[in-house]
PDB file of C-alpha atoms and ligand atoms in Angstrom:
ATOM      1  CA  UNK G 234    -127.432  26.171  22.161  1.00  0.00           C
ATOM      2  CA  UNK G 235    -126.881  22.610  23.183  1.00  0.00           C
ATOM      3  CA  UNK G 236    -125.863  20.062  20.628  1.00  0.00           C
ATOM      4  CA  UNK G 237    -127.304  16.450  20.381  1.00  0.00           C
ATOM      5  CA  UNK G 238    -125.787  13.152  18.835  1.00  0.00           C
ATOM      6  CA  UNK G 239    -128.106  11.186  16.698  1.00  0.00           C
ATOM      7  CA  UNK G 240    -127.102   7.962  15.143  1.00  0.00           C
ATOM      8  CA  UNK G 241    -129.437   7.468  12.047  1.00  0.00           C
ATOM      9  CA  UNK G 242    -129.234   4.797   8.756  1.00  0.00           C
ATOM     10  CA  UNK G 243    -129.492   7.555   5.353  1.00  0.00           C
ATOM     11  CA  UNK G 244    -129.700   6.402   2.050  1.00  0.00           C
ATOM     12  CA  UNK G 245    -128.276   2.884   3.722  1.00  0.00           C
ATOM     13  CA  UNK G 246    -125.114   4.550   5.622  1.00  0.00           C
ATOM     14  CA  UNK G 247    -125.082   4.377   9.369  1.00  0.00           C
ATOM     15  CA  UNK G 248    -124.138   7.766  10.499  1.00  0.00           C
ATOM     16  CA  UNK G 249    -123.362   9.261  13.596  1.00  0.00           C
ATOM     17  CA  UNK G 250    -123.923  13.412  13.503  1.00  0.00           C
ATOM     18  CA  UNK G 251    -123.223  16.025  15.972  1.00  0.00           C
ATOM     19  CA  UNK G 252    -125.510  18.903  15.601  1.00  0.00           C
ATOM     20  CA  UNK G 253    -127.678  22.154  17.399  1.00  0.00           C
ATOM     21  CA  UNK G 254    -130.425  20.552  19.191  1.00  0.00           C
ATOM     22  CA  UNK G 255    -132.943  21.925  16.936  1.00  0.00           C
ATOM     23  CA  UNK G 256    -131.473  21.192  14.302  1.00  0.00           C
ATOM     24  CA  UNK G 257    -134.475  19.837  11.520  1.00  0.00           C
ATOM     25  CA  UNK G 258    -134.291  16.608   9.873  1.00  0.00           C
ATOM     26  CA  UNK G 259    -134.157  18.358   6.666  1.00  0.00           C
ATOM     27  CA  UNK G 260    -131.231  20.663   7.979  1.00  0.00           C
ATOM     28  CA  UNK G 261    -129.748  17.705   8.624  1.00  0.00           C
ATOM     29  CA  UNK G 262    -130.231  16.351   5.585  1.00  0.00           C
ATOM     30  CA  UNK G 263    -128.449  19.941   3.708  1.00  0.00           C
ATOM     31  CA  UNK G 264    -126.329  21.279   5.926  1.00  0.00           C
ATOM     32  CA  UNK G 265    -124.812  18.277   7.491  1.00  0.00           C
ATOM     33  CA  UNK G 266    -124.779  15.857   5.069  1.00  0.00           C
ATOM     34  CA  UNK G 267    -125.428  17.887   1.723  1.00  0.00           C
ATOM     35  CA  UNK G 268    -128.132  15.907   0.628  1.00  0.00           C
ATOM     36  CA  UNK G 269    -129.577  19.111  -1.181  1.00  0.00           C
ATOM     37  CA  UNK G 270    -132.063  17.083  -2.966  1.00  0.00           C
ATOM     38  CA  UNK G 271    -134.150  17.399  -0.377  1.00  0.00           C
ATOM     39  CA  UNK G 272    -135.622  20.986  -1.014  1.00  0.00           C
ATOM     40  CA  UNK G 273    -136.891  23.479   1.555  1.00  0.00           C
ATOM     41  CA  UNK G 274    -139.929  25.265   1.024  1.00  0.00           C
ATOM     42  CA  UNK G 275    -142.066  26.992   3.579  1.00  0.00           C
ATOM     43  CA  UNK G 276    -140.293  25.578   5.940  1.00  0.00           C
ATOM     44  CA  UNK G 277    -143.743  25.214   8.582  1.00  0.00           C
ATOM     45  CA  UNK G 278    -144.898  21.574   6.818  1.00  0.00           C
ATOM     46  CA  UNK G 279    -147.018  22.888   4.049  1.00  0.00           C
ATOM     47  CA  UNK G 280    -145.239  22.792   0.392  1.00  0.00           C
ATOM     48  CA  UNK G 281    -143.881  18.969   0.786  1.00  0.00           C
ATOM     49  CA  UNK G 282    -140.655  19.936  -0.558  1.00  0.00           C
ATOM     50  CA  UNK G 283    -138.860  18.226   2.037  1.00  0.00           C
ATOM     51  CA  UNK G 284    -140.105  14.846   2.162  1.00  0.00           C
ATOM     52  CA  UNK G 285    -138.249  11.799   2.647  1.00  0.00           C
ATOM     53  CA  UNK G 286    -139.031   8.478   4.130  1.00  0.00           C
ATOM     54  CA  UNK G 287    -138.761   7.900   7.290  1.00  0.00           C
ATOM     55  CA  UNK G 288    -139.158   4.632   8.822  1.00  0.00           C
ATOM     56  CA  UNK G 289    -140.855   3.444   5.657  1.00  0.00           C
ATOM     57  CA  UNK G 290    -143.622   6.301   6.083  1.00  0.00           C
ATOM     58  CA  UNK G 291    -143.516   9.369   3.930  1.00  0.00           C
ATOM     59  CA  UNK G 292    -142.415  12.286   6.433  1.00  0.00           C
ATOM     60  CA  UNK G 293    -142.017  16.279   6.358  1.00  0.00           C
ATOM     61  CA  UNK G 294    -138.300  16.793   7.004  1.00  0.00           C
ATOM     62  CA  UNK G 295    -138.738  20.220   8.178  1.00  0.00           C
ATOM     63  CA  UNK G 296    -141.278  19.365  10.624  1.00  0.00           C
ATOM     64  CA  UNK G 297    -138.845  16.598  12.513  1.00  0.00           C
ATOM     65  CA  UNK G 298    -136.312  17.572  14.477  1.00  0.00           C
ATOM     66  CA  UNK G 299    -133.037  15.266  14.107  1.00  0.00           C
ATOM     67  CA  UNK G 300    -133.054  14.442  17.732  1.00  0.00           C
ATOM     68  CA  UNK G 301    -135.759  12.518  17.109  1.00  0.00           C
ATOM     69  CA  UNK G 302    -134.221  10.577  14.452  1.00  0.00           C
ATOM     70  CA  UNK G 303    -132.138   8.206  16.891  1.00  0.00           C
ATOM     71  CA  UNK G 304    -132.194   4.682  15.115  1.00  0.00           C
ATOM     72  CA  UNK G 305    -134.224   6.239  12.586  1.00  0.00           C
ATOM     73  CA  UNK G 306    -134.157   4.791   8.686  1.00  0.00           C
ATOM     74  CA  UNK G 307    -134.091   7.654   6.413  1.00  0.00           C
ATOM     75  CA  UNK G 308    -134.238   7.706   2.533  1.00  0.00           C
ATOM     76  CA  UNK G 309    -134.067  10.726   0.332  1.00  0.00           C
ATOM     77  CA  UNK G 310    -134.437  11.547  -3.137  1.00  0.00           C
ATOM     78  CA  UNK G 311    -130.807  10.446  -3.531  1.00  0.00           C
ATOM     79  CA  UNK G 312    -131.144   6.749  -2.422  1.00  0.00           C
ATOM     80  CA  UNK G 313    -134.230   6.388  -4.201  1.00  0.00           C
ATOM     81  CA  UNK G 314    -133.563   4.313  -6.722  1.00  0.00           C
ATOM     82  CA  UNK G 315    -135.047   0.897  -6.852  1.00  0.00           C
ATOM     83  CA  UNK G 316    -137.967  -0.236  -9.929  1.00  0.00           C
ATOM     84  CA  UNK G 317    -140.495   2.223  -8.588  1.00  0.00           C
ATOM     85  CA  UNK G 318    -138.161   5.017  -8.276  1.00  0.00           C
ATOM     86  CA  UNK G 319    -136.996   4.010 -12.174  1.00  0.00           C
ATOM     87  CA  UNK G 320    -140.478   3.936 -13.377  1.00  0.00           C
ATOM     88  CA  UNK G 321    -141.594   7.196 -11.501  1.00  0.00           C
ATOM     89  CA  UNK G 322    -138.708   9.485 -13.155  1.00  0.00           C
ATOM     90  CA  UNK G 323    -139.836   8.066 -16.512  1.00  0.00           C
ATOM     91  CA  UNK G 324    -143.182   8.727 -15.930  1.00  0.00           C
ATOM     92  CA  UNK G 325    -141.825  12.657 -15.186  1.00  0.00           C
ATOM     93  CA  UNK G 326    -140.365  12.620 -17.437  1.00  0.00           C
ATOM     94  CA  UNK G 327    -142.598  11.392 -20.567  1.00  0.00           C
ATOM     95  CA  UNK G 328    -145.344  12.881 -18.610  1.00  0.00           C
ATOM     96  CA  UNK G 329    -144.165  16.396 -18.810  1.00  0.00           C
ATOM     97  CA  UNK G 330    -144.291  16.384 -14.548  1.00  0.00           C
ATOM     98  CA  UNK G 331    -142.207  18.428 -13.831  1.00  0.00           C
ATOM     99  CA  UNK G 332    -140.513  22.467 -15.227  1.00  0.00           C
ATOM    100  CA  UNK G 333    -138.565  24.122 -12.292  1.00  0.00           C
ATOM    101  CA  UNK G 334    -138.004  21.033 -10.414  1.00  0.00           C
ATOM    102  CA  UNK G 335    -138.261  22.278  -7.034  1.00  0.00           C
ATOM    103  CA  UNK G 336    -141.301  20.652  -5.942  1.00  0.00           C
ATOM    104  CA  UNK G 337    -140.224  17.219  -8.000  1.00  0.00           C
ATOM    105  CA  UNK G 338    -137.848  15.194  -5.253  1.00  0.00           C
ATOM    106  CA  UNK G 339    -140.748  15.702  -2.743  1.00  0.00           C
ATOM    107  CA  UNK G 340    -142.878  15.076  -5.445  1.00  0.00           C
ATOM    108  CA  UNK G 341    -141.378  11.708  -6.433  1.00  0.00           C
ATOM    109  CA  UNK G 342    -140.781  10.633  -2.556  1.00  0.00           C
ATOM    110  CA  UNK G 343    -145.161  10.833  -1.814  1.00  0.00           C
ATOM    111  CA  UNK G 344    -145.515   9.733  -5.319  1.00  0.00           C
ATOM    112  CA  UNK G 345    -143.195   6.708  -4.814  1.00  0.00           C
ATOM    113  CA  UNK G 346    -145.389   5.606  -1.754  1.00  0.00           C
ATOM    114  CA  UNK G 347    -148.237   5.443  -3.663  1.00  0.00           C
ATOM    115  CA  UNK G 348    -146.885   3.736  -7.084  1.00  0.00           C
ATOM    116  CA  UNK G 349    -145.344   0.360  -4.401  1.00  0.00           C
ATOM    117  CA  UNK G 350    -148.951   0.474  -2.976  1.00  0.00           C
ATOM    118  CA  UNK G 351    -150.028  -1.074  -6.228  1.00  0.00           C
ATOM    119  CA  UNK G 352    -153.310   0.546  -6.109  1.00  0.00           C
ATOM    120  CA  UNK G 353    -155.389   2.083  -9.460  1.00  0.00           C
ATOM    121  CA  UNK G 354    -156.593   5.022  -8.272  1.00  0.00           C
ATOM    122  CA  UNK G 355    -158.823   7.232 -10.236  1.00  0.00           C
ATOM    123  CA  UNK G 356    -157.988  10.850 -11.885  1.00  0.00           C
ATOM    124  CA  UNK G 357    -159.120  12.489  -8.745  1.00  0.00           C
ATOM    125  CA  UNK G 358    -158.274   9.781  -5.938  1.00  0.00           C
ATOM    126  CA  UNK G 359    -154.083  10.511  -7.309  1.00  0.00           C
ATOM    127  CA  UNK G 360    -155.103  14.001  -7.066  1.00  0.00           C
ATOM    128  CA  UNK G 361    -155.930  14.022  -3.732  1.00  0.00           C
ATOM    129  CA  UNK G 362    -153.562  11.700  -2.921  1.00  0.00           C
ATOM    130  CA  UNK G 363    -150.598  13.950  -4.176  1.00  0.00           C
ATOM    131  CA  UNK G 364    -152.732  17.292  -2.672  1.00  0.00           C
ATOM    132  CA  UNK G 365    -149.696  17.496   0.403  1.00  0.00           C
ATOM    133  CA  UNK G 366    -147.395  18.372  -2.272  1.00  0.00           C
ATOM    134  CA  UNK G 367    -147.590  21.807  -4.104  1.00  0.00           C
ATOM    135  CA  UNK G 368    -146.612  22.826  -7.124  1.00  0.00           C
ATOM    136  CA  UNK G 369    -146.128  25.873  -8.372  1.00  0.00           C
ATOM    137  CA  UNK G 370    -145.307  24.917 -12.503  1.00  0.00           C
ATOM    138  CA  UNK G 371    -147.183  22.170 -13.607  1.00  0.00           C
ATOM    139  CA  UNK G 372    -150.926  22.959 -12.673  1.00  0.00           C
ATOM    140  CA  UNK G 373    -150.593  19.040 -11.511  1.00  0.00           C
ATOM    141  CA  UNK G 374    -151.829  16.874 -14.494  1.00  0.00           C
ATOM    142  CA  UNK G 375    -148.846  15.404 -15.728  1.00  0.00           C
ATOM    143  CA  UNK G 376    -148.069  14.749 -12.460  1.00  0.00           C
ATOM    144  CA  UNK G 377    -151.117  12.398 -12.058  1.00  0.00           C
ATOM    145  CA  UNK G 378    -150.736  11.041 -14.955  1.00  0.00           C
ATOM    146  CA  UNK G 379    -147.061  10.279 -14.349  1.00  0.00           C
ATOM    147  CA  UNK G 380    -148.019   8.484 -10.982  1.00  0.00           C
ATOM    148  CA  UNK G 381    -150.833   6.585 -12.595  1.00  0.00           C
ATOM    149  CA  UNK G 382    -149.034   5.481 -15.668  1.00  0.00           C
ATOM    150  CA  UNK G 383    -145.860   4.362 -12.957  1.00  0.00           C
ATOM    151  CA  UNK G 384    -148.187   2.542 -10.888  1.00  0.00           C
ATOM    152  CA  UNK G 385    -149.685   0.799 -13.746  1.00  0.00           C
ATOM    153  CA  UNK G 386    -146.260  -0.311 -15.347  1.00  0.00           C
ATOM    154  CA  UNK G 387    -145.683  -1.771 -11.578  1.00  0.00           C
ATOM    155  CA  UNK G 388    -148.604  -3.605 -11.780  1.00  0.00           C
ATOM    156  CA  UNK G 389    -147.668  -5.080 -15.556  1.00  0.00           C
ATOM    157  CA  UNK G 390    -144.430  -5.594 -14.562  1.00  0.00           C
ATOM    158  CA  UNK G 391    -145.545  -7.731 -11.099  1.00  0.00           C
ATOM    159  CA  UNK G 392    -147.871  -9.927 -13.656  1.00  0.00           C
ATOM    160  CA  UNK G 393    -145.206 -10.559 -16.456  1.00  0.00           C
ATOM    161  CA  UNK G 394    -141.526  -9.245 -15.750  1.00  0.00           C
ATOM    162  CA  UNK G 395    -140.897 -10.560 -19.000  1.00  0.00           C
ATOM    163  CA  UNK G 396    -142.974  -8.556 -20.976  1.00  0.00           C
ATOM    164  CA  UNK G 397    -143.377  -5.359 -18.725  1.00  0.00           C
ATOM    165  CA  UNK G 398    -139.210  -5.241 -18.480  1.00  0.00           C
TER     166      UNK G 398
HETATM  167  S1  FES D1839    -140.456  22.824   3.472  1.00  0.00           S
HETATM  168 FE1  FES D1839    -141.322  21.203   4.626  1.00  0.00          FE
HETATM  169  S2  FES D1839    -143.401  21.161   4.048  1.00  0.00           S
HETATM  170 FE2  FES D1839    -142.607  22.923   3.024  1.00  0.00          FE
HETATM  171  S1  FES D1840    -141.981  21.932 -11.261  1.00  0.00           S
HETATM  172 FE1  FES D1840    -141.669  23.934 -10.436  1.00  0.00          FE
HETATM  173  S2  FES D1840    -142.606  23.836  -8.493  1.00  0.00           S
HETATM  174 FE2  FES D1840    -143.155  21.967  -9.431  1.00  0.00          FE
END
């Protein structure tokens, strides 16, 4: 098998990797770089265990194949770590969102999108919105409530940093 050279930004390091040309992003990700926190479920784009961020859109690493990745920006659970990210593993946390932990970086990555959207969404709206990501622990509701109560400390925080901390 051939082997391709992608140059790609992860987690804010400019990296250029040698690998099989079908190699997947999320292989990638594991195998190359041992960013393990990306997780690897059904492997055919189902589970969400493998998402990351790509380009600032929420992607399925195992559905992307690092070739295409040239120039790409890619963020995994590992760099995630700004105000959002902060608030969201509280949230989890408190919320009781999480046993195993497989599903949870995937779960925090989609979760993360939503929370810096700023939007209140309803019981069932977060439900739906989090529906690409499956777990197999929690029967979901702390995880909805963990991604509402994040997204609402965002919103407290973007009125009165003071006060929200
Ligand atoms: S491992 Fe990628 S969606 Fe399941
Ligand atoms: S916490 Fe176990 S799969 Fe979600």
């Amino acid at each position: 098998m051939s082997d391709v050279t992608v140059g790609l930004t992860v987690n804010g390091r400019r990296l250029r990797v040698t690998v099989p040309a079908r190699t997947t992003l999320a292989d990638l990700l594991r195998d190359h770089l041992h960013l393990t926190g990306t997780h690897l479920g059904c492997e055919q784009g189902v589970c969400g265990a493998c998402t990351v961020r790509l380009d600032e859109l929420t992607a399925r690493g195992c559905l992307v194949l690092a070739a295409a990745c040239e120039g790409a920006e890619v963020v995994t659970i590992e760099g995630l770590d700004d105000p959002d990210a902060q608030r969201l593993r509280g949230a989890f946390s408190r919320e009781g969102a999480l046993q195993c932990g497989f599903c949870t970086p995937g779960m925090v990555l989609a979760a993360h999108d939503l929370v810096r959207r700023r939007e209140v969404l309803t019981r069932e709206e977060t439900a739906v919105a989090m529906s690409g990501n499956i777990c197999r622990c929690t029967g979901y509701n702390g995880i909805v409530r963990a991604v509402q109560s994040a997204t609402v400390e965002g919103i407290e925080h973007d009125i009165d940093p003071e006060v929200a901390g």
